[in-house]
Coordinates of N, CA and C in Angstrom, one line a residue:
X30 N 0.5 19.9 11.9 CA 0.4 19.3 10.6 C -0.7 18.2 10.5
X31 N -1.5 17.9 9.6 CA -2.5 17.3 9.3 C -2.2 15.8 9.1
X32 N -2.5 15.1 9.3 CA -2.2 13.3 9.6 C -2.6 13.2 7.7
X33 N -1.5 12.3 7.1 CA -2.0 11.6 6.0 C -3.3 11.2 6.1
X34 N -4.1 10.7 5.0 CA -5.8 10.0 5.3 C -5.1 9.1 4.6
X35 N -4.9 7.5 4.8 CA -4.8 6.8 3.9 C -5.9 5.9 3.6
X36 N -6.5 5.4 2.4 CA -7.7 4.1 1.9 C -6.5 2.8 2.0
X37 N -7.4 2.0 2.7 CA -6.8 0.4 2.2 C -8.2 -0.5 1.2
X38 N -7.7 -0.2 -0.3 CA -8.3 -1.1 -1.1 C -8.1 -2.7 -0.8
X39 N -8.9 -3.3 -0.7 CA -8.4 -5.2 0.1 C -8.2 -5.1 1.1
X40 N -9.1 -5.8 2.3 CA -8.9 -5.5 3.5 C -8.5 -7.4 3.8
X41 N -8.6 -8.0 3.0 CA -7.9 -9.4 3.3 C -6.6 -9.8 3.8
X42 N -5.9 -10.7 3.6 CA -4.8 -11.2 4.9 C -4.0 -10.2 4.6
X43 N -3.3 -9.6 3.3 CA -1.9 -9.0 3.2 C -2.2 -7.5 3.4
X44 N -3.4 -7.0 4.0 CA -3.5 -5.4 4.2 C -3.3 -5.6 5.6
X45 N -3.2 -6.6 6.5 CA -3.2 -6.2 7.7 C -1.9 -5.6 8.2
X46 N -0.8 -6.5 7.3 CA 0.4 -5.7 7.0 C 0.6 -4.2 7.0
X47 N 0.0 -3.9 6.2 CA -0.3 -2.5 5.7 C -1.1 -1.9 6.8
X48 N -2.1 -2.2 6.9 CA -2.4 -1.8 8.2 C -1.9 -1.3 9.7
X49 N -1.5 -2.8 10.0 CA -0.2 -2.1 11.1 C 1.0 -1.3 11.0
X50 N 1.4 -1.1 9.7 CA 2.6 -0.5 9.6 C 2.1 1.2 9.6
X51 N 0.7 1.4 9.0 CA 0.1 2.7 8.8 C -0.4 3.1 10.6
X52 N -0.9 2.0 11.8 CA -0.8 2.3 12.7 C 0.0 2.8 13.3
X53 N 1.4 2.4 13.9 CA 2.2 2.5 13.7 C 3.0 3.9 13.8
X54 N 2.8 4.8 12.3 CA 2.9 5.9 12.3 C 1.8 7.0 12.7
X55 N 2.7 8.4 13.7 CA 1.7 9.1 14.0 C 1.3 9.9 13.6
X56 N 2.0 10.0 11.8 CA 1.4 11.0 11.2 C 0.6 10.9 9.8
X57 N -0.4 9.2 10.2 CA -1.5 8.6 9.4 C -2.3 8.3 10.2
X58 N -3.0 8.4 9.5 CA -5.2 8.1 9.7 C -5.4 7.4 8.9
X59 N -5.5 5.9 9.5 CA -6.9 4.8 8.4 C -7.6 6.0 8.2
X60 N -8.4 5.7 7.5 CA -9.4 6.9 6.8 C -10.8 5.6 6.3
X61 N -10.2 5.3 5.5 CA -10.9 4.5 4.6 C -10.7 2.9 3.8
X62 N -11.7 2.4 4.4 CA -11.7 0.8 3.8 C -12.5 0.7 2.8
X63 N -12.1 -0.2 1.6 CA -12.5 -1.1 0.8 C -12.6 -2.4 0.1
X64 N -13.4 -3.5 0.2 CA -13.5 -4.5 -0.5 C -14.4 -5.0 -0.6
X65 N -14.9 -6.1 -1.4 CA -15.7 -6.4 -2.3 C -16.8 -7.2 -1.2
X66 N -15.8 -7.9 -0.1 CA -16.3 -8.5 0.4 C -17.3 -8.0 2.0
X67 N -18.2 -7.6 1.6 CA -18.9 -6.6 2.3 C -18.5 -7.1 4.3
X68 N -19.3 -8.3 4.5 CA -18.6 -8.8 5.8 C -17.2 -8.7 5.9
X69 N -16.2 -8.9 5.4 CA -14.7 -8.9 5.7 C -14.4 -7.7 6.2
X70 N -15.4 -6.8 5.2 CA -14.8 -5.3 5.2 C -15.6 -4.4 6.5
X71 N -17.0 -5.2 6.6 CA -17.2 -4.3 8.1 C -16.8 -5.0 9.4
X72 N -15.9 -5.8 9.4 CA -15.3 -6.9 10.1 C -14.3 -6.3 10.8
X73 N -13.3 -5.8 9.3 CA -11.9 -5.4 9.5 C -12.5 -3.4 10.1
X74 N -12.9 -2.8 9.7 CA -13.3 -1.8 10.1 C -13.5 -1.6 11.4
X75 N -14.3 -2.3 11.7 CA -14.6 -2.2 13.1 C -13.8 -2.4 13.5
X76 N -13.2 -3.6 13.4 CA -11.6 -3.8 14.3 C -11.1 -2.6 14.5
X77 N -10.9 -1.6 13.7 CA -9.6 -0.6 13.3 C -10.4 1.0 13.5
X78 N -11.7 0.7 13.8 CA -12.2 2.0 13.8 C -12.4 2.8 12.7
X79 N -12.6 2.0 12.0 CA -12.8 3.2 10.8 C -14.2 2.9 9.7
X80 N -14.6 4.1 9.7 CA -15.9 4.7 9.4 C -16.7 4.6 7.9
X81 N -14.9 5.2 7.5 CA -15.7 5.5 5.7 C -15.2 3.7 5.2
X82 N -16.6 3.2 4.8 CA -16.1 2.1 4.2 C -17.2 1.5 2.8
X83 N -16.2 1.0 1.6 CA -16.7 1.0 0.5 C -16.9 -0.1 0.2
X84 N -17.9 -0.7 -0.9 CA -17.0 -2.1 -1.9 C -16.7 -1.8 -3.3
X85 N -16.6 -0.5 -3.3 CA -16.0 -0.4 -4.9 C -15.3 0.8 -4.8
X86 N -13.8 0.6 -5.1 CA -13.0 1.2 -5.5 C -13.1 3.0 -5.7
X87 N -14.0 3.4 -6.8 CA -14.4 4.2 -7.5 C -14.9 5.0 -6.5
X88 N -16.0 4.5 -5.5 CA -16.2 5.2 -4.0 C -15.3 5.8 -3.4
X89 N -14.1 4.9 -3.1 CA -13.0 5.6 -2.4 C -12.3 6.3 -2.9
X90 N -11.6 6.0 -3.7 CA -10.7 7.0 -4.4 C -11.6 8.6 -5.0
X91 N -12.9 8.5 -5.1 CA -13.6 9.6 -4.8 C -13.7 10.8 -3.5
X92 N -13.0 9.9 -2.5 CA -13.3 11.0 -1.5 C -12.2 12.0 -1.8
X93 N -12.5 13.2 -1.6 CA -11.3 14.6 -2.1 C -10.3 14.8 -0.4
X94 N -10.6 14.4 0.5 CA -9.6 15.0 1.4 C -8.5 13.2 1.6
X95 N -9.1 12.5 0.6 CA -8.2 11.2 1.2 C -6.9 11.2 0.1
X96 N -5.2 11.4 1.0 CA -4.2 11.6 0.5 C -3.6 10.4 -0.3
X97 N -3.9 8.9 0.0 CA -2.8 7.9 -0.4 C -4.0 6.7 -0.6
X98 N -3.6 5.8 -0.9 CA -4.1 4.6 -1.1 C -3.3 3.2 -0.9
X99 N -4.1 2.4 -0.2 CA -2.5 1.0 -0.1 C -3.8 0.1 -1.1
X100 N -3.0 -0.5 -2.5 CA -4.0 -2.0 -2.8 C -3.3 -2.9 -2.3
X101 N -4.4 -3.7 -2.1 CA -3.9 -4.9 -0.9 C -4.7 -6.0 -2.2
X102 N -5.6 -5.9 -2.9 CA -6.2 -6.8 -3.3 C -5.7 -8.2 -4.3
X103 N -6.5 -8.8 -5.0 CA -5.6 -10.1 -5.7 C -4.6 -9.2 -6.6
X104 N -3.9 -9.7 -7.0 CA -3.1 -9.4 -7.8 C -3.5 -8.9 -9.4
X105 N -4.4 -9.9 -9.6 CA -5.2 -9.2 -11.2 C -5.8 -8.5 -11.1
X106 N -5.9 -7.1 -10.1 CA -6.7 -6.6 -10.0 C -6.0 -5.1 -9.4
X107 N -4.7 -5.3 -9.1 CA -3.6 -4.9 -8.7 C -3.6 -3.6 -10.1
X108 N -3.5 -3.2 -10.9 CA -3.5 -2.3 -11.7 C -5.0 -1.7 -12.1
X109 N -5.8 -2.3 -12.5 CA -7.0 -1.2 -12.4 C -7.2 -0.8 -10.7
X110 N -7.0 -1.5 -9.8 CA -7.5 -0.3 -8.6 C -6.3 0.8 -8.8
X111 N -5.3 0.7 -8.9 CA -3.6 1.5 -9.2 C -4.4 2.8 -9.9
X112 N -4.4 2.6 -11.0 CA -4.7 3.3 -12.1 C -6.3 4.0 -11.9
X113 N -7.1 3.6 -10.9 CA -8.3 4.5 -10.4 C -8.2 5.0 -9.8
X114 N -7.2 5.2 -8.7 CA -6.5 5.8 -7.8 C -5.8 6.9 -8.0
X115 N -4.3 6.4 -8.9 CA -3.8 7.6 -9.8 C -4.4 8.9 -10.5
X116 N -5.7 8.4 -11.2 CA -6.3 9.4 -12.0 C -7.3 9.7 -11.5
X117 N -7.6 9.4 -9.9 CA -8.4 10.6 -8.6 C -7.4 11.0 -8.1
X118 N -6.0 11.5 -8.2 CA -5.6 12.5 -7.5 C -4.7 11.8 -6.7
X119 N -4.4 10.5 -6.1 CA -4.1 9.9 -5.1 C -2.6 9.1 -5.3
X120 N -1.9 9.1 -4.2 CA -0.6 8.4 -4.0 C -1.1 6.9 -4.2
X121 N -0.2 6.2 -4.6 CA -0.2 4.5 -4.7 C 0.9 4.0 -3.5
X122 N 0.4 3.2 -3.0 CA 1.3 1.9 -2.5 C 0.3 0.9 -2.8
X123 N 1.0 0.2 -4.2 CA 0.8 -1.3 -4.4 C 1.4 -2.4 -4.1
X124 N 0.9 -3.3 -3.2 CA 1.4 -4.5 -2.9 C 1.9 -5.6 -4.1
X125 N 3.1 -6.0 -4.0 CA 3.4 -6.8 -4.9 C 2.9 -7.8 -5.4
X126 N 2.8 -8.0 -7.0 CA 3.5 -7.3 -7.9 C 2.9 -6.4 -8.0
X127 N 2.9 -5.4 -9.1 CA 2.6 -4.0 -9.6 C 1.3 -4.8 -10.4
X128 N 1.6 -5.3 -11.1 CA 0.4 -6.3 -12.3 C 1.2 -7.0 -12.9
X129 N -0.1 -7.6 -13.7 CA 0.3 -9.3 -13.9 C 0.7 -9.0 -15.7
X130 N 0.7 -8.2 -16.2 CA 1.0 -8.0 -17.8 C 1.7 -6.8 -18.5
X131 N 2.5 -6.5 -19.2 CA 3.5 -5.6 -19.6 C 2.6 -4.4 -19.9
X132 N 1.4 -4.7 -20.1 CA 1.0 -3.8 -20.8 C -0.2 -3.0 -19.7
X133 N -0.6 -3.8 -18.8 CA -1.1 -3.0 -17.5 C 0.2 -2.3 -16.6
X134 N 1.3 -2.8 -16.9 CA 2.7 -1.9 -16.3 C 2.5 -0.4 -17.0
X135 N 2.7 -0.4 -18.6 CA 2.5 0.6 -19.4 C 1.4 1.3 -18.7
X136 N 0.2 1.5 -18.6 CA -0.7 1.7 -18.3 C -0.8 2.8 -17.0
X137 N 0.0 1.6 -16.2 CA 0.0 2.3 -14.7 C 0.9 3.1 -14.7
X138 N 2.3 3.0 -15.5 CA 2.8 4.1 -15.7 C 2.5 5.6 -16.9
X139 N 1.4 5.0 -17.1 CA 0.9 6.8 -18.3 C 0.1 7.0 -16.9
X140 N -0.4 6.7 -15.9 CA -1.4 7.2 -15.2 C -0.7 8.1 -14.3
X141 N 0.1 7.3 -14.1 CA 1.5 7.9 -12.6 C 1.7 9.2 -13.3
X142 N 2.1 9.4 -15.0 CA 3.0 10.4 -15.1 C 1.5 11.7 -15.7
X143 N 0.5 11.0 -16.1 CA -0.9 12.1 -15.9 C -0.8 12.6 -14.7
X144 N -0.5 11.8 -13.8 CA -1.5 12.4 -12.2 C -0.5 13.2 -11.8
X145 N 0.3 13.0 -11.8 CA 1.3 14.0 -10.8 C 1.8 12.7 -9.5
X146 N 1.5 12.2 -9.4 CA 1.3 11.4 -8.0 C 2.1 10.2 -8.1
X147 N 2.3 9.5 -7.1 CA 3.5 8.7 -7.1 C 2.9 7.0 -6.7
X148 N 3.3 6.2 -7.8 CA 2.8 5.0 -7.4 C 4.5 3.9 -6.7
X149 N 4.1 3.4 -5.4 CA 5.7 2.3 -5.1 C 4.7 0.9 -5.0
X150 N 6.3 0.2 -5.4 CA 5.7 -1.4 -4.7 C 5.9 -1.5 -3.8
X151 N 4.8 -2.1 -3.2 CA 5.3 -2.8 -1.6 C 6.0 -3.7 -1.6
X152 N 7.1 -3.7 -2.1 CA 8.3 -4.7 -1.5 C 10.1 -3.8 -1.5
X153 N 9.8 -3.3 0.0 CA 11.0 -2.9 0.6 C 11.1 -3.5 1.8
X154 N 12.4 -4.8 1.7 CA 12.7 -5.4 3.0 C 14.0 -4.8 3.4
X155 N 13.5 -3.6 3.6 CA 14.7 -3.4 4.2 C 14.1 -2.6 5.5
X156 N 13.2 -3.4 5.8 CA 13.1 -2.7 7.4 C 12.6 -4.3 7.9
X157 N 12.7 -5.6 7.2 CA 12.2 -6.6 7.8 C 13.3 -7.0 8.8
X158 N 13.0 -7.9 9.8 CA 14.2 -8.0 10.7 C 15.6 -8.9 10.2
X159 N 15.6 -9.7 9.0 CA 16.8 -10.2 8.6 C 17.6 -8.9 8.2
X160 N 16.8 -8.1 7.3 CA 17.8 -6.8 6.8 C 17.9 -6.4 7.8
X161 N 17.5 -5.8 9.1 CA 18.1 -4.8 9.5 C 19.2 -5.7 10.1
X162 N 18.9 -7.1 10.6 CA 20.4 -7.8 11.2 C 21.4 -7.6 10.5
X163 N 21.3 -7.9 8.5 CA 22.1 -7.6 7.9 C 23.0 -6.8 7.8
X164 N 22.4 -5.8 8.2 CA 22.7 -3.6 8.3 C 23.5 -4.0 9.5
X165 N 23.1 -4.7 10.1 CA 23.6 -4.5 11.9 C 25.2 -5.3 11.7
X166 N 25.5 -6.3 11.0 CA 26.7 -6.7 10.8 C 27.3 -6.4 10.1
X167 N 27.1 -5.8 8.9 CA 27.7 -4.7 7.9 C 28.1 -3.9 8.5
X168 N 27.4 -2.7 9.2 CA 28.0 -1.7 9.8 C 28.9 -1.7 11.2
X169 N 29.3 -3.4 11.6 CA 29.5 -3.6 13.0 C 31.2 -3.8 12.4
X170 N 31.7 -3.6 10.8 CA 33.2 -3.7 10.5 C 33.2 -5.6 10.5
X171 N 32.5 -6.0 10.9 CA 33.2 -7.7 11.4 C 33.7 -8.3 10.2
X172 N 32.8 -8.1 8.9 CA 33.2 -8.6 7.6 C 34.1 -7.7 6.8
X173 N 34.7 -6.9 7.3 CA 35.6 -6.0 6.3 C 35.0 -5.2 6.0
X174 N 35.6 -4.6 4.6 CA 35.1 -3.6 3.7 C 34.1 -4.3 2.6
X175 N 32.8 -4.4 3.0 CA 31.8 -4.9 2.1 C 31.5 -3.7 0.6
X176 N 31.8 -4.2 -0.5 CA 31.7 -3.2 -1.4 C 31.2 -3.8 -2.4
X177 N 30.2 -4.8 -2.7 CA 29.5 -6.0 -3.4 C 28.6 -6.8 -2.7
X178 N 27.6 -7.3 -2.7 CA 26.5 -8.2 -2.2 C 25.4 -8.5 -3.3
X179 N 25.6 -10.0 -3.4 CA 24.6 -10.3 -4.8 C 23.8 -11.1 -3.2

């Protein structure tokens, strides 16, 4: 089976996250970096070994064999890379939030449901280490029958 290719749009502090977690797995390939900031980005590349690298968006999401995309970048900027991505063909993982206005939400969702393709936010703690402790005492009976948790 062929390794996902994933792009990380923003190669700044909160992609390294993303980064290691795409390490990580052995059935992803960095593939491709992007950001604005030309040094950062042949900085972080080199670090990680990876080849194909952009400062604009529209580059990457242009390559035809690349499956996914992580945006890592500022937040206002968080829905047009989303939405450039979606309508080349490509999976989203957007780091939280999704965007900053109701109406770039709209947006990103007419693109999601054009493309075929699936955009998530990056915010699932449920693999950070307090959740899984959580999980670990819930499922250990000590508290009873848990059937509510605000």
């Amino acid at each position: 089976m062929a390794k996902l290719k994933v792009g990380i749009v923003g190669v700044g502090g909160i992609s390294e996250a993303h980064i290691q977690a795409y390490r990580k797995n052995p059935e992803v390939e960095l593939y491709a970096f992007c950001d604005i900031n030309e040094d950062r980005l042949n900085e972080k590349a080199d670090r990680y070994g990876v080849e194909k690298r952009f400062t604009k968006v529209e580059d990457l999401v242009a390559i035809p064999e690349l499956d996914a995309v992580s945006v890592c970048t500022w937040n206002c900027a968080h829905a047009e890379c989303s939405i450039k991505a979606l309508r080349a063909g490509k999976n989203v993982l957007c780091e939280k939030p999704m965007c900053v206005t109701i109406e770039e939400a709209a947006e990103i969702c007419k693109a999601e449901k054009r493309s075929g393709k699936v955009i998530s936010v990056g915010f699932q703690p449920r693999f950070s280490p307090n959740m899984q402790m959580i999980k670990k005492i819930v499922q250990s009976g000590e508290l009873g029958d848990i059937y509510y948790v605000q």
